Short mmCIF file of C-alpha atoms in Angstrom, two decimals:
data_model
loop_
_atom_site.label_atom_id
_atom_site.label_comp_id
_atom_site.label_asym_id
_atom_site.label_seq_id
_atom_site.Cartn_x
_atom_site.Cartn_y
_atom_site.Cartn_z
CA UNK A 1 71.03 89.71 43.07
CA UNK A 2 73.52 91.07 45.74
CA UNK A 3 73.22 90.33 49.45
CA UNK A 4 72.74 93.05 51.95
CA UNK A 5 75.71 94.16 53.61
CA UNK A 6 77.00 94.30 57.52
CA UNK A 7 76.37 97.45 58.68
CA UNK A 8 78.82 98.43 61.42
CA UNK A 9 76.89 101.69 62.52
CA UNK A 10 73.55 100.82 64.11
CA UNK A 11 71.32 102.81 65.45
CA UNK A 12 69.51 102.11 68.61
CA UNK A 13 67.30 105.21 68.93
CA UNK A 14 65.04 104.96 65.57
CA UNK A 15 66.25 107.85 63.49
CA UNK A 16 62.44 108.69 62.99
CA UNK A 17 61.60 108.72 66.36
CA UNK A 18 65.11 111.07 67.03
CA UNK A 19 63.28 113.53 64.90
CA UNK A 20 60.48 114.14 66.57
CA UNK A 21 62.94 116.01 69.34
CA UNK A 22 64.45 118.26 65.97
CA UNK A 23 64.15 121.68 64.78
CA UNK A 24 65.55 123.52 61.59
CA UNK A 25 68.62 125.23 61.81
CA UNK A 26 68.37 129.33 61.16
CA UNK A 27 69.03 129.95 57.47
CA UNK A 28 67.24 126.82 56.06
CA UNK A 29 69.80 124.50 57.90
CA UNK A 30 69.34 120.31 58.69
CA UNK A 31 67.18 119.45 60.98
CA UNK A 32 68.96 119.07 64.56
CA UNK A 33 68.58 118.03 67.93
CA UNK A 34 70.77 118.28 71.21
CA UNK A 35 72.65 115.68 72.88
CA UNK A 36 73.77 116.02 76.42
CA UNK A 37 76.85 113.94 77.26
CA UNK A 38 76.41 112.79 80.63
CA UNK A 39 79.85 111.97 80.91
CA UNK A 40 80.69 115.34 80.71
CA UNK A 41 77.64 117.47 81.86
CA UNK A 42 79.65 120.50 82.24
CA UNK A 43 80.66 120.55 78.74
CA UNK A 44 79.63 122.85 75.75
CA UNK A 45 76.55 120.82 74.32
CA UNK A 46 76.47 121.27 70.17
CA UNK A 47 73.40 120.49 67.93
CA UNK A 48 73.65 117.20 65.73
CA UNK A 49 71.29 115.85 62.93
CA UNK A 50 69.85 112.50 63.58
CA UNK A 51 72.85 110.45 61.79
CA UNK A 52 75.09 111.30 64.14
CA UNK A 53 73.02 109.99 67.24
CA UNK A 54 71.61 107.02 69.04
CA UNK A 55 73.95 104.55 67.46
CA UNK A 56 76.53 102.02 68.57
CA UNK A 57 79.39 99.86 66.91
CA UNK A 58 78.53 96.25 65.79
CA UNK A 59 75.39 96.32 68.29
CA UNK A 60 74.34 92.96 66.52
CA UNK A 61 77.90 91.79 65.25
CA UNK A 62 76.80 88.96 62.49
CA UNK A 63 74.65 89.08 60.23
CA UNK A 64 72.93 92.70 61.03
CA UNK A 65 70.86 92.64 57.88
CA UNK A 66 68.45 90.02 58.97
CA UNK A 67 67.97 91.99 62.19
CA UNK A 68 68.20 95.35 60.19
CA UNK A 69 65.23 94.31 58.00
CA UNK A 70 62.94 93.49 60.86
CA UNK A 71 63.49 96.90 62.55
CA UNK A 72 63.09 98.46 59.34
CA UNK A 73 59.73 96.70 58.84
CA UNK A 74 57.95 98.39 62.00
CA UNK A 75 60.44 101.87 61.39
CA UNK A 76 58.61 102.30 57.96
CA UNK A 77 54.75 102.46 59.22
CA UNK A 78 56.25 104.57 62.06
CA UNK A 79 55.76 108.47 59.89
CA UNK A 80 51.92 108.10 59.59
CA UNK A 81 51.37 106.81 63.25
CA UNK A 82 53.58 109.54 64.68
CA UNK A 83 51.55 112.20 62.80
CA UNK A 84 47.97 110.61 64.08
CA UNK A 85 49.46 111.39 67.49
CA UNK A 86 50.78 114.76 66.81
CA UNK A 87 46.81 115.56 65.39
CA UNK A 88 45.39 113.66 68.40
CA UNK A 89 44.17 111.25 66.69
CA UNK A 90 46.00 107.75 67.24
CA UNK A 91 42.60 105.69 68.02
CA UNK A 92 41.33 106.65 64.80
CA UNK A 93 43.29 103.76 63.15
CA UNK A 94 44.12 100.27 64.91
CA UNK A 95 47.26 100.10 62.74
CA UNK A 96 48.67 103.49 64.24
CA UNK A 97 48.14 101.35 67.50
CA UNK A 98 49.92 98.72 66.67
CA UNK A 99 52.61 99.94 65.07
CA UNK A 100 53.17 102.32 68.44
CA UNK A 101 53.00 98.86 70.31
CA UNK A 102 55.78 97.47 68.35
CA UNK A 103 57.68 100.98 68.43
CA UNK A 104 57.87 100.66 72.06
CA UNK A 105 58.68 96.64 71.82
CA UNK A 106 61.17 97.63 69.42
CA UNK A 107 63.26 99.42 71.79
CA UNK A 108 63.08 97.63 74.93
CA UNK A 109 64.65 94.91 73.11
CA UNK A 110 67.21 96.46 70.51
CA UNK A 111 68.45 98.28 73.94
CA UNK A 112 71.86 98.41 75.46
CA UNK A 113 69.92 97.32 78.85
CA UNK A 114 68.64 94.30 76.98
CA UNK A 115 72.23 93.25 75.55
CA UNK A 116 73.30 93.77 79.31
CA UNK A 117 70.30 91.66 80.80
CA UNK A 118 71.04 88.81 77.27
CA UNK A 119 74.85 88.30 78.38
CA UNK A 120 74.05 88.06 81.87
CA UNK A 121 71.50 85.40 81.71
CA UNK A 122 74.30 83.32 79.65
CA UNK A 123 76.70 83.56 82.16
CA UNK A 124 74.43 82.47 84.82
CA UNK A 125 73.54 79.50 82.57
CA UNK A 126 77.16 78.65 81.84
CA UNK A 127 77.85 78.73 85.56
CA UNK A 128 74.85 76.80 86.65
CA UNK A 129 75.87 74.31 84.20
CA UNK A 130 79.40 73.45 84.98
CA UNK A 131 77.69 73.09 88.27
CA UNK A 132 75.57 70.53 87.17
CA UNK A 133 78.04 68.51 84.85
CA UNK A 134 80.32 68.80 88.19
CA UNK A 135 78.03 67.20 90.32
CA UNK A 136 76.16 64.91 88.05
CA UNK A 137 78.55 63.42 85.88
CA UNK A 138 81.94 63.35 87.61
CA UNK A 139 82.91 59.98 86.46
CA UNK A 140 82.15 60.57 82.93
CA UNK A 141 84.12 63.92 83.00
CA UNK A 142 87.29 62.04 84.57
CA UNK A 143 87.24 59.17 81.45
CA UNK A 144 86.86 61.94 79.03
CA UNK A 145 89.19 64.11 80.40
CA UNK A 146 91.52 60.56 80.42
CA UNK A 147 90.94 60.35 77.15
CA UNK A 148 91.38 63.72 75.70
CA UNK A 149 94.64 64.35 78.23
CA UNK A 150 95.68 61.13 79.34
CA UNK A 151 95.50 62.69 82.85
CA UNK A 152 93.33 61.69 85.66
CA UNK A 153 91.52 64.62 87.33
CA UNK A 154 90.63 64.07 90.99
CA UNK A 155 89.75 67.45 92.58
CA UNK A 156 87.17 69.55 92.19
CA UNK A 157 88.79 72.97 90.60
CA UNK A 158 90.48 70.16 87.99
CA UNK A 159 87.15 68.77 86.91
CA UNK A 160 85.66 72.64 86.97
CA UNK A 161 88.29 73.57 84.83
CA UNK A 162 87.92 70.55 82.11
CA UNK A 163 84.19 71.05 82.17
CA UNK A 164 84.12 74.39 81.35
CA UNK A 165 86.78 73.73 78.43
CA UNK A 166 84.18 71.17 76.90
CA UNK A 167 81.12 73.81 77.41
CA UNK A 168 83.20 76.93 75.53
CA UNK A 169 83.77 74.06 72.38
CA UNK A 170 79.39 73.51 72.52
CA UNK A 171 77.72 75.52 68.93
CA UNK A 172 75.55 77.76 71.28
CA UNK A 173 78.86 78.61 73.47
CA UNK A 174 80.56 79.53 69.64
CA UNK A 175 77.55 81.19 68.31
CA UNK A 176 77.79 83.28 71.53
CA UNK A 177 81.55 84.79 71.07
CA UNK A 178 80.89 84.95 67.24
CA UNK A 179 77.34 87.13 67.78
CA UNK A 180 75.01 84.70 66.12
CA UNK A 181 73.44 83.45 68.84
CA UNK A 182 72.91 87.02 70.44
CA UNK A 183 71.69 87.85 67.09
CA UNK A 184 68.56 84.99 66.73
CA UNK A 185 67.59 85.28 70.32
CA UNK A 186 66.93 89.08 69.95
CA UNK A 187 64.91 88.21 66.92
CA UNK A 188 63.29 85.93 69.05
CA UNK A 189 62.28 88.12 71.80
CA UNK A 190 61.32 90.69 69.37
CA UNK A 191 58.87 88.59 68.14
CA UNK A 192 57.47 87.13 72.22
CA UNK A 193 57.26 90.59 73.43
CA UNK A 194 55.64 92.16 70.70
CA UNK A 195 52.80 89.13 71.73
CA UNK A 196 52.94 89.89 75.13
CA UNK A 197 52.47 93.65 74.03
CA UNK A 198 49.64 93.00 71.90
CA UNK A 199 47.42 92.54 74.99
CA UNK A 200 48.37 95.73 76.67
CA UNK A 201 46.33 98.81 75.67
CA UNK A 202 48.58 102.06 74.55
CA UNK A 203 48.11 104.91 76.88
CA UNK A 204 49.75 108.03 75.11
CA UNK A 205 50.69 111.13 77.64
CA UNK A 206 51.24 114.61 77.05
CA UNK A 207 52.81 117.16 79.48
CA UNK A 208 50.69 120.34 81.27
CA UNK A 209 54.01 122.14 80.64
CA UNK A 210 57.52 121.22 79.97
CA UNK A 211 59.13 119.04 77.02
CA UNK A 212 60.12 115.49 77.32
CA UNK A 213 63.65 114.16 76.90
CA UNK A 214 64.47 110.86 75.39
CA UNK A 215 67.45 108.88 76.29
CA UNK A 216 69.78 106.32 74.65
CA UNK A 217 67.81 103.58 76.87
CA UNK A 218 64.48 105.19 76.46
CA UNK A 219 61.89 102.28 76.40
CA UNK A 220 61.80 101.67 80.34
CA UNK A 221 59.80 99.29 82.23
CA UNK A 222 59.06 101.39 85.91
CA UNK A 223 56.36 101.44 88.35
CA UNK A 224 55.27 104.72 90.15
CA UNK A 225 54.61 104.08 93.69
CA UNK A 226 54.01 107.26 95.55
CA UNK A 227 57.00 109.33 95.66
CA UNK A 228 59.48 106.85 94.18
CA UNK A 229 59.37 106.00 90.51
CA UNK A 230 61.19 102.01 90.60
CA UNK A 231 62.22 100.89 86.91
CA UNK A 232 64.20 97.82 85.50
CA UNK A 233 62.00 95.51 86.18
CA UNK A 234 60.46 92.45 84.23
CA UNK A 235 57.83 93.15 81.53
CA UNK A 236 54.98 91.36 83.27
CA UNK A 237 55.36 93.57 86.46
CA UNK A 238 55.49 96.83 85.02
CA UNK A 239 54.25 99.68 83.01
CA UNK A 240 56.22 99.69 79.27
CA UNK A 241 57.02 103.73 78.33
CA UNK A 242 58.70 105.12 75.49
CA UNK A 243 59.51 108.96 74.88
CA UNK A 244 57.92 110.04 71.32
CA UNK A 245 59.02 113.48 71.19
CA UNK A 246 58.56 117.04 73.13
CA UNK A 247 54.91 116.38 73.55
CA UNK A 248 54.15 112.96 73.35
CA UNK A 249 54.72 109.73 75.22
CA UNK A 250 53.75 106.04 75.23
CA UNK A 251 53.06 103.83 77.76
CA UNK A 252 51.83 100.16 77.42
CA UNK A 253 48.73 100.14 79.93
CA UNK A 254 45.61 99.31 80.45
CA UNK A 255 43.36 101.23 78.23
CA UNK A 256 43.56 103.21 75.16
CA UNK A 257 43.33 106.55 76.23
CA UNK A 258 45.19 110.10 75.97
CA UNK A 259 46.54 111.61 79.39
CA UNK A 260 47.45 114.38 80.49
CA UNK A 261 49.90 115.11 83.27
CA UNK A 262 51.38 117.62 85.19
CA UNK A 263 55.25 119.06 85.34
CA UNK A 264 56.06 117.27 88.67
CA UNK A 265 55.34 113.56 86.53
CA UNK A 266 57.21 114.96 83.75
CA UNK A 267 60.04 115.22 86.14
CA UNK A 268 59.82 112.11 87.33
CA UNK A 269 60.11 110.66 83.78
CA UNK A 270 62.73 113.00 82.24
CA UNK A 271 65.42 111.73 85.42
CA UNK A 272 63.93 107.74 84.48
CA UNK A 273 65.52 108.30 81.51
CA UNK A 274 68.82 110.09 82.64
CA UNK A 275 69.61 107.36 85.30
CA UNK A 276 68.74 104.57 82.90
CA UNK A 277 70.74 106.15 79.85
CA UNK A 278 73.87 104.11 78.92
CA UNK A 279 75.60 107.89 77.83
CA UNK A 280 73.43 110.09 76.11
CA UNK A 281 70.30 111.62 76.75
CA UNK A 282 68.04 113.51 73.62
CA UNK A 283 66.70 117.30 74.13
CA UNK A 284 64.78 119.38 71.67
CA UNK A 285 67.13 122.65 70.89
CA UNK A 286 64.40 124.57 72.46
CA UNK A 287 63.61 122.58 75.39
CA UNK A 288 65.33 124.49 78.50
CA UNK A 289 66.66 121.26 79.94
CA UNK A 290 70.03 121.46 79.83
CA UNK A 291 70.21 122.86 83.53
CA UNK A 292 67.25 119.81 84.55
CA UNK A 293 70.12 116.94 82.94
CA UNK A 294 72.90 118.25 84.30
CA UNK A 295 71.19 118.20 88.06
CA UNK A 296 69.46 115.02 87.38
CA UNK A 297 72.96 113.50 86.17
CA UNK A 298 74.61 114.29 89.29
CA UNK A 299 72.34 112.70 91.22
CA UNK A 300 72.63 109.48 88.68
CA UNK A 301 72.50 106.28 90.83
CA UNK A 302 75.02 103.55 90.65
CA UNK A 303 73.01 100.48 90.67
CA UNK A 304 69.78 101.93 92.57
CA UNK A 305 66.87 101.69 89.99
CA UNK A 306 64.92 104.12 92.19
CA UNK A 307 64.23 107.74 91.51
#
């Protein structure tokens, strides 16, 4: 029995949940949706099927099958849940409930922002270790350093250097620059969040008017305070939403319930999920918000998680 292979181009933005924001083309054509650059929001915007969308290169760069297969596993009960929503009807079955739950866990975590946040908080810890070693174990550092060199190290940058040399030869410093560990710690938050999410109750909102966008960062954490919508922040502090199409959105919250809200909160969701977009933002063909993007992506922040 062959083993599954490494697949290079993986997609980010579930392919089932991309076509949710698809029509036909005239003449019995693929299904399509449109992407807006928003590199280049004055250019000619053409209509793509799903494949061609909401991917990167290598996003998990060892061993994607393992990771592949657990996506896959909540991306296959998606079709049924998705239709209990579009029927208004996703209370009628806890499984449609979960399965949203883990739709929205899904992509907080296999996120661009969450790769971002993941090689951050290893940096931090490399730096907070040399640090420590530094400090801590200065004589022990000089005899191996003897050893291994046959120099003696006296200051401070010396010692930094040699104990950083000894961290990038530890397995978890290797199993970062090969993608492994990267690779079992998303598994692993996968696994803590969708826990944490099973206690939240799955609030699903529709728009008054107006269509819903979905971007190539679309499960947000955010908090609406008045007139400023704040997002990026940790789990525990926020509301979790997720863009399901046109119509439809999720949000991890408090009770199961369907909402409905008005254009000026659609707004205020459709530029969350232009600022937080890595590139590309999602429209139905149909949508009219072509002119809405291109405002909202001039007004993108550079660092300010406020809208």
């Amino acid at each position: 029995m062959g083993t599954a292979q490494q697949t290079s181009r993986q997609h980010l933005v579930s392919q089932v949940l991309l076509k949710e924001f698809t029509m036909p083309e005239p003449k019995g054509g693929s299904r399509q949706l449109l992407p807006f650059d928003l590199h280049n929001p004055g250019r000619v915007h053409k209509r793509m099927p799903t494949s061609r969308c909401g991917w990167v290169e290598n996003f998990v760069a060892v061993d994607s099958p393992s990771v592949e297969a657990l996506w896959g596993d909540v991306e296959r009960r998606v079709p049924p849940a998705l239709a209990a929503v579009r029927a208004g009807t996703p209370f009628a079955d806890p499984l449609h409930v979960e399965v949203l739950r883990d739709l929205v866990v899904l992509h907080y975590v296999r996120s661009l922002h969450y790769r971002d946040v993941h090689t951050d908080s290893i940096e931090r810890a490399r730096t907070r270790l040399i640090a420590k070693v530094i400090t801590q174990y200065p004589k022990q550092l000089r005899l191996e350093a003897l050893r291994e060199t046959g120099l003696y190290l006296s200051g401070p940058a010396a010692l930094g250097a040699f104990a950083e040399r000894l961290i990038e030869r530890s397995t978890i410093m290797r199993d970062r620059e090969s993608g492994k560990f990267f690779r079992t710690n998303i598994e692993d938050t996968f696994h803590k969040m969708r826990d944490l999410a099973s206690t939240r109750r799955l609030e699903v909102v529709t728009p008054e008017t107006g269509h819903f966008l979905i971007g190539d960062n679309p499960a947000l954490t955010l908090s609406v305070k008045e007139s400023r919508t704040i997002y990026g922040m940790a789990f525990g502090d926020a509301t979790l939403i997720l863009p399901i199409g046109p119509k439809h959105l999720l949000s991890l919250g408090t009770e199961d319930v369907m909402l409905t809200v008005p254009q000026t909160f659609v707004d205020r969701l459709n530029a969350v999920q232009v600022h937080a977009a890595h590139r590309y933002v999602y429209l139905h063909p149909e949508s009219g918000l072509e002119p809405f993007v291109e405002r909202a992506a001039q007004r993108r922040p550079a660092g300010d998680r406020t809208t």
